[in-house]
CSV table of C-alpha atoms and ligand atoms in Angstrom, one decimal:
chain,number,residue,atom,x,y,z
M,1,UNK,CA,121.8,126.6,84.3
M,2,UNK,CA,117.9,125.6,84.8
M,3,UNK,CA,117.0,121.9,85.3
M,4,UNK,CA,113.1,121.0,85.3
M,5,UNK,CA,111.3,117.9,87.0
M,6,UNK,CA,108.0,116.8,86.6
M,7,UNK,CA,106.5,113.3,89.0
M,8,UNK,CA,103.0,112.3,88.9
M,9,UNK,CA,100.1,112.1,91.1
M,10,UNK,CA,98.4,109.1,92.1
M,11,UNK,CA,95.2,107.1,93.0
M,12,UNK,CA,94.9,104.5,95.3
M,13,UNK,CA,92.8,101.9,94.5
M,14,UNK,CA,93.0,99.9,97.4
M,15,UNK,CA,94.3,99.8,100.8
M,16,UNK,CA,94.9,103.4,102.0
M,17,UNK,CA,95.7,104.2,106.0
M,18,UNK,CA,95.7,100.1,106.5
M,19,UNK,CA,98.8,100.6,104.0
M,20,UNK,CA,100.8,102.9,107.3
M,21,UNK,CA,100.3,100.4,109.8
M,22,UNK,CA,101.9,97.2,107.5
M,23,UNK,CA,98.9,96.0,105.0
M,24,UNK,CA,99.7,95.7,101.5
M,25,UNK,CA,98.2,98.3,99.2
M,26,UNK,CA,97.8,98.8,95.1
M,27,UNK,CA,98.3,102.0,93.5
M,28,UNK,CA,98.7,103.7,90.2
M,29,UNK,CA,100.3,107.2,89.0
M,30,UNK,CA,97.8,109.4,87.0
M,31,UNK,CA,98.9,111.6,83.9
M,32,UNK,CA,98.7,115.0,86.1
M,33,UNK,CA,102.0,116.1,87.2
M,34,UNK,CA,104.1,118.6,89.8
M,35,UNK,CA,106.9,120.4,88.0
M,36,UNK,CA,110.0,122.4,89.6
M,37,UNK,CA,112.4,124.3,88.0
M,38,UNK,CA,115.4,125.1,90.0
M,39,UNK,CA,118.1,128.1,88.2
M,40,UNK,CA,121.1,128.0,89.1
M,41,UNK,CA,122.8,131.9,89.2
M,42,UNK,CA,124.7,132.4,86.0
M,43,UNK,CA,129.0,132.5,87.4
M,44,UNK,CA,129.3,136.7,87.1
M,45,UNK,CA,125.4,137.3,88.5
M,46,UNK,CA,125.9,138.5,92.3
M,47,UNK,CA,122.2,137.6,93.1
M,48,UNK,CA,122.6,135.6,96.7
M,49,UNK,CA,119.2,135.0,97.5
M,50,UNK,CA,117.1,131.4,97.1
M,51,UNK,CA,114.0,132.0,95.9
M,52,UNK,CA,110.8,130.1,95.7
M,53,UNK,CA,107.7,130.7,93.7
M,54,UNK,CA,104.9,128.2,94.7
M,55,UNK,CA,102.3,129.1,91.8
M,56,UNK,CA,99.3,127.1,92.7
M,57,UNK,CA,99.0,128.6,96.6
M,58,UNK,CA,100.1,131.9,94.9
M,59,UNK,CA,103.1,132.4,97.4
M,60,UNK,CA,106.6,133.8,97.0
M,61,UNK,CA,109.5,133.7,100.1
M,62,UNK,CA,113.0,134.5,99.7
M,63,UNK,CA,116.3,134.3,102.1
M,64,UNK,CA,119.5,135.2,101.5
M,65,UNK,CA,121.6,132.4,101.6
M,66,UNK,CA,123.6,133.2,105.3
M,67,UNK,CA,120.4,133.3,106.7
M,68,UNK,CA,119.3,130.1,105.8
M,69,UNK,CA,122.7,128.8,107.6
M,70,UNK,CA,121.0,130.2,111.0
M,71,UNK,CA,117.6,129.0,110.4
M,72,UNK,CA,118.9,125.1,109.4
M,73,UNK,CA,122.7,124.7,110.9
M,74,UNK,CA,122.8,120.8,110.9
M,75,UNK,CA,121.3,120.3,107.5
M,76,UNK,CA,123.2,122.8,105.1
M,77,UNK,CA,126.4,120.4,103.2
M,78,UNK,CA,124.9,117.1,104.7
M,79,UNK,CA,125.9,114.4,101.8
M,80,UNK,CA,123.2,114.1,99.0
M,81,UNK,CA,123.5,110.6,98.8
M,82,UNK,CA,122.6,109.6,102.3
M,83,UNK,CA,118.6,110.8,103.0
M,84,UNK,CA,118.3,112.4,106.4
M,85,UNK,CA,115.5,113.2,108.3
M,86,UNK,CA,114.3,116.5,109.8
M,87,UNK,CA,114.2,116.7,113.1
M,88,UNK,CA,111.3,118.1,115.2
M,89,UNK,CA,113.4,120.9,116.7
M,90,UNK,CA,114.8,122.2,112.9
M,91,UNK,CA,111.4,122.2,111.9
M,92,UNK,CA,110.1,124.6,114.4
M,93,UNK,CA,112.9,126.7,113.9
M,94,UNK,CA,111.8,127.0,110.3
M,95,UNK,CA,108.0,127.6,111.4
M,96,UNK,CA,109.6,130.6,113.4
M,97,UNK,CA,111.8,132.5,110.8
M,98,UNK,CA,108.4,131.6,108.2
M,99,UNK,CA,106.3,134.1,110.4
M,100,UNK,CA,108.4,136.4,108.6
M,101,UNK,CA,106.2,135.5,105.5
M,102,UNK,CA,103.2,136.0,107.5
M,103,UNK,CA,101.2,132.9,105.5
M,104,UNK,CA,97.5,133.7,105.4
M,105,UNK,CA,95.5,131.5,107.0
M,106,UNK,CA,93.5,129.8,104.4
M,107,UNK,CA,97.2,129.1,103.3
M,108,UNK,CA,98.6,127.3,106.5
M,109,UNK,CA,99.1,123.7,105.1
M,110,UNK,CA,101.5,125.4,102.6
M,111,UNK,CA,104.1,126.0,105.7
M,112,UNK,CA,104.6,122.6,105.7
M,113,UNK,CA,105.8,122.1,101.9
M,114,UNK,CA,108.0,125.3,102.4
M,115,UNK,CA,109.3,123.2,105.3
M,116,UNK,CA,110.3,120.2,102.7
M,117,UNK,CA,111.3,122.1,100.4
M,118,UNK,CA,114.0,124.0,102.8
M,119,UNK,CA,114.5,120.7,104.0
M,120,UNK,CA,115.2,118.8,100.7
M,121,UNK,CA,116.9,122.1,99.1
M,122,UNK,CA,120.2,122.7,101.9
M,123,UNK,CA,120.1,118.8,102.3
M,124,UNK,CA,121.1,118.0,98.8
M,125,UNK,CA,122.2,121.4,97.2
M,126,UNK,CA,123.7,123.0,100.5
M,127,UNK,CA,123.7,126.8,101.0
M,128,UNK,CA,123.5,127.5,97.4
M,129,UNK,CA,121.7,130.6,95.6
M,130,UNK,CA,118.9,129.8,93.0
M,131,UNK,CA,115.6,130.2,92.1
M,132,UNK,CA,112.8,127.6,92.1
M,133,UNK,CA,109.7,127.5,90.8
M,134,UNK,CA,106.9,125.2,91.8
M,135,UNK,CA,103.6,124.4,89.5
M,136,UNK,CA,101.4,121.5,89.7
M,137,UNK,CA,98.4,120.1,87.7
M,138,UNK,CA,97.2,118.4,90.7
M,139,UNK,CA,94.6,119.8,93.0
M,140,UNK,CA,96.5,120.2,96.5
M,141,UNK,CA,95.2,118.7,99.4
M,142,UNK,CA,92.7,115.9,97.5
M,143,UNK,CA,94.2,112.7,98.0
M,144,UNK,CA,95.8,112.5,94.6
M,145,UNK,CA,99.3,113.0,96.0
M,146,UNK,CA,100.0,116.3,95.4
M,147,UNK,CA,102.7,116.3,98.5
M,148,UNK,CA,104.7,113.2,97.3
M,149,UNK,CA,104.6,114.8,93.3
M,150,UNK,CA,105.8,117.9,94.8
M,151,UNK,CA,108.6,116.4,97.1
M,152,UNK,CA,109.7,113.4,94.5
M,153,UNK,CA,109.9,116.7,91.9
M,154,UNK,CA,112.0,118.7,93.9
M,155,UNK,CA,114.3,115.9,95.1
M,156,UNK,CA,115.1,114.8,91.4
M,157,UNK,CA,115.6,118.2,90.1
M,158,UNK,CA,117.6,119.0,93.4
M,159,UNK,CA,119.6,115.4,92.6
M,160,UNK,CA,120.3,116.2,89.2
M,161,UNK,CA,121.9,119.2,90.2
M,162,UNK,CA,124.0,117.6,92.8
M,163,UNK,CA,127.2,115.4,92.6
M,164,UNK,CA,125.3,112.5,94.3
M,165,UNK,CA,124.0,111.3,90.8
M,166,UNK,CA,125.6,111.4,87.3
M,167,UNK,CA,123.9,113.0,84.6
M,168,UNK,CA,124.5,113.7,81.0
M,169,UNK,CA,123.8,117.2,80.5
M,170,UNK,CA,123.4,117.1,76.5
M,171,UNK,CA,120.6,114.9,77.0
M,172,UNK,CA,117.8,116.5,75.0
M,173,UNK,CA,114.2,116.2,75.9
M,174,UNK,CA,112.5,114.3,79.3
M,175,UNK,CA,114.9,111.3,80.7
M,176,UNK,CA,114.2,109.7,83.8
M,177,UNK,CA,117.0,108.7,86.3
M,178,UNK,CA,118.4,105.0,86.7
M,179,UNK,CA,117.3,102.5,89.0
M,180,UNK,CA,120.0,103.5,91.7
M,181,UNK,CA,118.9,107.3,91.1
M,182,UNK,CA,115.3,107.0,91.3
M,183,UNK,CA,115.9,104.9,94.5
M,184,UNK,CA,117.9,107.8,96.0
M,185,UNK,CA,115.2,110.9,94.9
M,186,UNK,CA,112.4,108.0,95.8
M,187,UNK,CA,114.2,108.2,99.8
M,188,UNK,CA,114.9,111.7,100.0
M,189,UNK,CA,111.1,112.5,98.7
M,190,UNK,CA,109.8,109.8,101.6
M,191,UNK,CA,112.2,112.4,103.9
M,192,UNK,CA,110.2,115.3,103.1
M,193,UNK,CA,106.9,113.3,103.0
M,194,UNK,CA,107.5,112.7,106.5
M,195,UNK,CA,107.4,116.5,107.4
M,196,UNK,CA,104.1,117.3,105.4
M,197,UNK,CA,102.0,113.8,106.1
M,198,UNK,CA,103.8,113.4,110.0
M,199,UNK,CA,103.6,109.2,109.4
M,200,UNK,CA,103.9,108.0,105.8
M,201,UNK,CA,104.1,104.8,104.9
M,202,UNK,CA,106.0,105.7,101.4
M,203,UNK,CA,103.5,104.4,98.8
M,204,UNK,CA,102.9,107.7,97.3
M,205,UNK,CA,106.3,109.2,96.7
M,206,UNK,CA,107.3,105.5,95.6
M,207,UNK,CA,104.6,105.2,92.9
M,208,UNK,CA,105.3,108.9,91.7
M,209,UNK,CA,108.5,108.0,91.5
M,210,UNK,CA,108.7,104.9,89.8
M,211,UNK,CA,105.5,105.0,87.7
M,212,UNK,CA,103.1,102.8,86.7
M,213,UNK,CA,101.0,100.7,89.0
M,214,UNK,CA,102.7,99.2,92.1
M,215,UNK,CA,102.0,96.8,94.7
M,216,UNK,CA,103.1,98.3,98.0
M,217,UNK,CA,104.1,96.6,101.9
M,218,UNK,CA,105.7,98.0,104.9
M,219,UNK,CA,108.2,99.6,102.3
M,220,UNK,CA,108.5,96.8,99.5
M,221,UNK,CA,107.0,97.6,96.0
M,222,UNK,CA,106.0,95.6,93.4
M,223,UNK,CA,105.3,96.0,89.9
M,224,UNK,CA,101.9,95.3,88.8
M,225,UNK,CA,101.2,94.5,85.0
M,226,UNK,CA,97.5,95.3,84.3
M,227,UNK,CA,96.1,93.1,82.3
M,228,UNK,CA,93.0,95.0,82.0
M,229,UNK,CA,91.6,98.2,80.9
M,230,UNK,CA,90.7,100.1,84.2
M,231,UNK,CA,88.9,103.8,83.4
M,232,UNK,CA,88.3,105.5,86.7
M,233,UNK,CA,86.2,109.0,86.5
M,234,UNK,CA,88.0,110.8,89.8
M,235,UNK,CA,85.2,113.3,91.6
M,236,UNK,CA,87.2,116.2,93.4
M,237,UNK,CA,84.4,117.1,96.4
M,238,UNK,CA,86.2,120.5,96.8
M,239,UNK,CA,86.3,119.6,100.5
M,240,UNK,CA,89.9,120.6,101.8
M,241,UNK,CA,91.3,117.7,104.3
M,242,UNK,CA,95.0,117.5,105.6
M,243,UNK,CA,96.7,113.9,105.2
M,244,UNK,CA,98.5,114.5,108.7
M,245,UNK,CA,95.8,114.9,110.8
M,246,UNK,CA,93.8,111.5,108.8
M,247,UNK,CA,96.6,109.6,109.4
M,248,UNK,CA,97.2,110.5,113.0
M,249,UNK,CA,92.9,110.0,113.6
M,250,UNK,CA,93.0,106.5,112.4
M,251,UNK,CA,96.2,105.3,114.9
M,252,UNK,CA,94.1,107.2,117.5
M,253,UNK,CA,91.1,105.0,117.1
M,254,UNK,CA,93.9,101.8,116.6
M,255,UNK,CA,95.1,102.9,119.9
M,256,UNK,CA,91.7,103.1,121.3
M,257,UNK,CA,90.3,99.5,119.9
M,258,UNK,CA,93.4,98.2,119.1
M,259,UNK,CA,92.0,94.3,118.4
M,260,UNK,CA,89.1,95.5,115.9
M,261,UNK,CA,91.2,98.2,113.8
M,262,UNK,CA,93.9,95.2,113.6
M,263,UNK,CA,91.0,93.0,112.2
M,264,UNK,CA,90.3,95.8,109.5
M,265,UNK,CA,93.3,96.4,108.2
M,266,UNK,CA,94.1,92.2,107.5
M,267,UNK,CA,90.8,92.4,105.8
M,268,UNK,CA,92.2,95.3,103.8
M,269,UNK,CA,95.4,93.5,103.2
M,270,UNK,CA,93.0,90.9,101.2
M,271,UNK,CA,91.4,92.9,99.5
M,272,UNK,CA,95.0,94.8,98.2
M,273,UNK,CA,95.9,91.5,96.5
M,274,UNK,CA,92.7,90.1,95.5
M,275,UNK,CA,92.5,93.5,93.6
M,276,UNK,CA,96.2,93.1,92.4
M,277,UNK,CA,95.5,89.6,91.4
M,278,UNK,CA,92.3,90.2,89.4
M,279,UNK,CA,94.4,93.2,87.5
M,280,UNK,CA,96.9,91.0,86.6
M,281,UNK,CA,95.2,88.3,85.1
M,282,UNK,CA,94.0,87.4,81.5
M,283,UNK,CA,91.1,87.4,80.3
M,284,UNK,CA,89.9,86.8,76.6
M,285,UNK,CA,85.9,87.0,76.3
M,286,UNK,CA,84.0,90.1,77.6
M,287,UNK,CA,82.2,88.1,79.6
M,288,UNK,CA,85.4,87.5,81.0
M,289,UNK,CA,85.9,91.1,81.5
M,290,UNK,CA,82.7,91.6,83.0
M,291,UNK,CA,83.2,89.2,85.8
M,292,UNK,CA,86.7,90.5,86.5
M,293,UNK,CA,84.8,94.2,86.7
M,294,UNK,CA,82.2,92.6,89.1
M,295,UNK,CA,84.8,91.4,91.4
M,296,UNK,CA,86.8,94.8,91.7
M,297,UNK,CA,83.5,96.5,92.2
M,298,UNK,CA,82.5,94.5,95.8
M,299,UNK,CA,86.1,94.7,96.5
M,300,UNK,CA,86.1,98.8,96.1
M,301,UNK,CA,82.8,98.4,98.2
M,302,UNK,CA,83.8,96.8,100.7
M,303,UNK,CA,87.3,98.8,100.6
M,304,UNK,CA,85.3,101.7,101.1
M,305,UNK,CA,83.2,100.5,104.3
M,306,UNK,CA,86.5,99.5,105.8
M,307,UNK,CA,87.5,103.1,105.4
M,308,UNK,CA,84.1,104.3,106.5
M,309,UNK,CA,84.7,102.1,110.1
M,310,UNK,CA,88.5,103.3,110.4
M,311,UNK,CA,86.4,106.9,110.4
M,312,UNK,CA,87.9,109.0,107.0
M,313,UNK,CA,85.0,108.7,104.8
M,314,UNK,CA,83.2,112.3,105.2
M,315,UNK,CA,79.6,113.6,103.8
M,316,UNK,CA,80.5,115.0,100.6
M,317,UNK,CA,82.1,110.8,99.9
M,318,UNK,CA,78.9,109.9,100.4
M,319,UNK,CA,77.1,112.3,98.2
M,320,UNK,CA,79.1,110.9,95.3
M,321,UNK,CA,78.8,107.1,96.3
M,322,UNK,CA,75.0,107.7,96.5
M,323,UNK,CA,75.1,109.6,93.2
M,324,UNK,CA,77.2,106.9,91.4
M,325,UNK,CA,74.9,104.1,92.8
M,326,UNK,CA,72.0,105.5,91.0
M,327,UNK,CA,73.6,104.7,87.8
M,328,UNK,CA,74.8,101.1,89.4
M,329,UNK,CA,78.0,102.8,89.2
M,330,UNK,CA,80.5,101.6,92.6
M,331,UNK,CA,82.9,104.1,94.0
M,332,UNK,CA,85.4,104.3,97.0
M,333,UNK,CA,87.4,107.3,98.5
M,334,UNK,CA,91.0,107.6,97.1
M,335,UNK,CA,94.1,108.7,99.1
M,336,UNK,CA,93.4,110.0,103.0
M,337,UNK,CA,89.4,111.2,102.7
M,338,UNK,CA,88.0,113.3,104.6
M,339,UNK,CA,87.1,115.2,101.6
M,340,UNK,CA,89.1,115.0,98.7
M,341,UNK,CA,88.7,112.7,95.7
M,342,UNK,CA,86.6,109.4,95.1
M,343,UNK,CA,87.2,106.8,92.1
M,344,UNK,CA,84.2,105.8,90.6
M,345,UNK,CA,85.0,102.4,88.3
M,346,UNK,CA,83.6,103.0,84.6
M,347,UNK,CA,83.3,99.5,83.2
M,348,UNK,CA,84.3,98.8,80.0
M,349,UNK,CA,81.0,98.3,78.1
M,350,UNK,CA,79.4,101.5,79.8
M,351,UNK,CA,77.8,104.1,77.3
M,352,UNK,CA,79.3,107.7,76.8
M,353,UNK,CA,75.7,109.0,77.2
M,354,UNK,CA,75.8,107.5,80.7
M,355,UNK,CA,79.2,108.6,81.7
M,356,UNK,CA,78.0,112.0,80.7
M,357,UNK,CA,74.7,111.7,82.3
M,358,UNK,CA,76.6,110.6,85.7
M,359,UNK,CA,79.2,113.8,85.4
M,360,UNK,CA,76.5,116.1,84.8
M,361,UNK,CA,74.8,115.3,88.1
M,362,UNK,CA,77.8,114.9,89.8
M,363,UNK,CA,79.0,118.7,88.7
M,364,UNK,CA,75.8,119.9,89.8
M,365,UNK,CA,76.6,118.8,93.4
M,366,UNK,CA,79.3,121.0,92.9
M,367,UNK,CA,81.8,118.6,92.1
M,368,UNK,CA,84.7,118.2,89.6
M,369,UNK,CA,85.1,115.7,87.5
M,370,UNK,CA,88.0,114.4,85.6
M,371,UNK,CA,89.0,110.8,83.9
M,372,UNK,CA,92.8,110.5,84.2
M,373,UNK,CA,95.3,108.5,82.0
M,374,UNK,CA,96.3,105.9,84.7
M,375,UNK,CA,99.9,104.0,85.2
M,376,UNK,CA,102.1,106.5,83.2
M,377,UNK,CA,105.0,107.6,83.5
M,378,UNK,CA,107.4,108.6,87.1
M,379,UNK,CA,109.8,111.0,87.9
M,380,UNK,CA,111.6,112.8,85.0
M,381,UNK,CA,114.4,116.0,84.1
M,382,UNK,CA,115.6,118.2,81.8
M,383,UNK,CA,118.0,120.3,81.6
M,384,UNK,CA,116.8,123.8,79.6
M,385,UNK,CA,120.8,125.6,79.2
M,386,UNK,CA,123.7,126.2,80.3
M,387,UNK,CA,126.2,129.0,80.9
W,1,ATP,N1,102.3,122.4,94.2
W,1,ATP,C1,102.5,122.6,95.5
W,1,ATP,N2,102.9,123.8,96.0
W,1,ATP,C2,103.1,124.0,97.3
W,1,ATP,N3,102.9,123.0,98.3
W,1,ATP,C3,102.4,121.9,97.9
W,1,ATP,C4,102.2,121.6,96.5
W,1,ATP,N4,101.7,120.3,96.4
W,1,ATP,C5,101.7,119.8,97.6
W,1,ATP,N5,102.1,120.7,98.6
W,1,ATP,C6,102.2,120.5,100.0
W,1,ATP,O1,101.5,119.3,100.3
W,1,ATP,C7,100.3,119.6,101.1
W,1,ATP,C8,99.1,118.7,100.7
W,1,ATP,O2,99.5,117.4,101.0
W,1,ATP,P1,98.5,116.3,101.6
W,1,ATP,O3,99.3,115.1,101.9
W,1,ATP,O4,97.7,116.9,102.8
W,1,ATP,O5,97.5,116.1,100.4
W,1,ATP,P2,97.7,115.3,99.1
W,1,ATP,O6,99.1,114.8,99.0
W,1,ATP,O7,97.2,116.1,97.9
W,1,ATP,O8,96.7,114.0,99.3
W,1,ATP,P3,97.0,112.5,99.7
W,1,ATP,O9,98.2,112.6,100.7
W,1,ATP,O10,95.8,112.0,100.4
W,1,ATP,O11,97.3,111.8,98.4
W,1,ATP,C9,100.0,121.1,100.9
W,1,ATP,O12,99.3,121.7,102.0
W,1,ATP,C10,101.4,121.7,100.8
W,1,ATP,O13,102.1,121.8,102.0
W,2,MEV,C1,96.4,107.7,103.8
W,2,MEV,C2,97.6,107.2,103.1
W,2,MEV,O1,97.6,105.8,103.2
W,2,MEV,C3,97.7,107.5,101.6
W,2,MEV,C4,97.6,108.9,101.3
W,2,MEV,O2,97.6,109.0,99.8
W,2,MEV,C5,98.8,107.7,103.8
W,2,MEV,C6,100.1,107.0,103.5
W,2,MEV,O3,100.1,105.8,103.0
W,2,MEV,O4,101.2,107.6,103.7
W,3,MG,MG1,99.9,113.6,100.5
């Protein structure tokens, strides 16, 4: 039996790292997705080996299943429908037996997916034989939530092949889970978010999740109906960052000017729901629409200062804000920084030849450019056959 899974990335369009210590934060899935497909052996095939093909970092590992029993003995046959999470001492017992695998170094981040995925995979399934394949649209590592897709994919097709959740097998074509279900895959993906980002604060597996665009707070989401047609162009800067060591930077400098940081992440909390506000309401004339895309333009501005002072905005961010400004374009980073992506606002009445004009130059930096459907669809299965 095979069951496929497929969650979305994300963008954050305001709030980021203020979002992990308690301010309110808006975000939106984008139409780019991680998939897994997990098969199951067939009853008379004595293969006892998991498998798992991560395509994008071009990786392949392998244990047979009684070895996996010595590598994780308190997680294999926990119950699927109560997340747990990894503790420090399993996971360095996993970073040992992956030496094994000898990761090259350009590759290291990946350890800490297998480490989810070995997490997630004996927590809900147990000590089971399969093989899973991992493939992803998303760049990894940018700040458009290629960890939560990946976890939120393998939880739900992990889910859908547990007894934690019922599923209708003859069900043809992509179905998502229920509410109760997506909450579950939505908590086990936030357990394996912890091991790859070290301190999440949930917004991104909840929004790949669920979908859409979401209000988020210390754990609460909210939906958001956009009332308005928001086009972002997302620049990819090519400049590898880790979400772990972002996040742990900006508690560092809390820690170290803990008054100050407090005062920027309130102001970031008001800009969240000014932003979420301005989204939501109507607006008829496109003079209307104009004003609403002047608002969300300071407030991405001054978004993106708050993230400069909290010390995640990086050279190549401000090669692309400078770029963008040039064509009185506004921009802000998007997810950790550091590197990674930055959302550039493309207002409504703005000409193709400009658009094109701006991507060009952007490109020539060395760039990537891409305009993403935004507020799609979450967390979805299939099941491809049985036997
Ligand atoms: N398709 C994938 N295959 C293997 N590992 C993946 C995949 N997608 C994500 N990962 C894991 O997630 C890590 C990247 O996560 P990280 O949180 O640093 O970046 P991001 O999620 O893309 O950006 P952000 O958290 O800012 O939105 C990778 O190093 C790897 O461990
Ligand atoms: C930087 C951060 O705020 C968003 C990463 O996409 C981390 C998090 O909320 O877990
Ligand atoms: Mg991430």
């Amino acid at each position: 039996m095979e069951v496929r899974s497929r969650a979305p990335g994300k963008i954050i369009l305001a709030g980021e790292h203020a979002v992990v210590h308690g301010s309110a934060a808006v975000a939106a899935s984008i139409g780019l997705y991680t998939s897994v497909s997990i098969r199951l052996p067939s009853v008379n095939d004595k293969d006892d080996t998991l498998a798992l093909h991560l395509m994008d970092a071009g990786l392949e590992f392998s244990w047979p299943v009684g070895r996996i029993k010595e590598m994780l003995p308190n997680s294999v046959n926990n119950d699927a429908s109560s997340p747990t999470t990894c503790c420090e001492e399993t996971i360095k017992l996993i970073l040992i037996a992956l030496k094994d695998f000898k990761i090259p170094d350009a590759k290291i981040g990946i350890a800490s997916g297998v480490i989810a995925f070995l997490w997630l995979y004996t927590s809900i399934l147990g000590n089971k034989a399969a093989k899973v394949i991992v493939s992803s649209e998303l760049p990894l590592g940018a700040g458009l939530g290629s960890s939560a897709a990946f976890c939120v994919s393998l939880a739900g097709a992990l889910l859908a092949l547990s007894d934690a959740v019922a599923v209708d097998f003859d069900q043809e074509g992509w179905v998502s889970f229920g509410e109760k279900d997506q909450q579950l895959a939505n908590r086990w993906a936030f357990e394996g978010e912890k091991i790859i980002h070290g301190k999440p604060s949930g917004i991104d597996n909840t929004v790949s999740t669920f979908g859409n665009m979401i209000k988020f707070k210390s754990g609460v989401l909210t939906c958001i109906k956009s009332n308005m047609v928001l086009k972002m162009l997302i620049t990819n800067t090519k400049v590898g960052r880790n979400t772990k060591a972002l996040v742990a930077g900006v508690s560092e400098r809390k820690n170290r000017h803990p008054d100050a940081m407090t005062s920027i992440f309130t102001a970031v909390e008001f800009i969240s729901n000014e932003f979420a506000s301005i989204i939501q309401s109507t607006s008829c004339s496109d003079d209307e629409v104009v004003q609403k895309e002047q608002r969300i333009r300071e407030l991405m501005e001054m978004n993106q200062g708050l993230l400069q002072c909290m010390g995640v905005s990086h050279a190549s961010i401000e090669t692309v804000l400078k770029t963008t400004c040039k064509y009185q374009l506004t921009s802000k980073l998007t997810g950790a920084g550091g590197g990674g992506c930055v959302l550039t606002l493309l207002p409504a009445l703005l000409s193709a030849t400009v658009i094109d004009k701006v991507i060009r130059e952007l490109e020539e930096c060395g760039f990537q450019c891409l305009i993403a459907e935004i507020g799609g669809k979450g967390l979805e299965f299939r099941f491809e056959g049985r036997s």
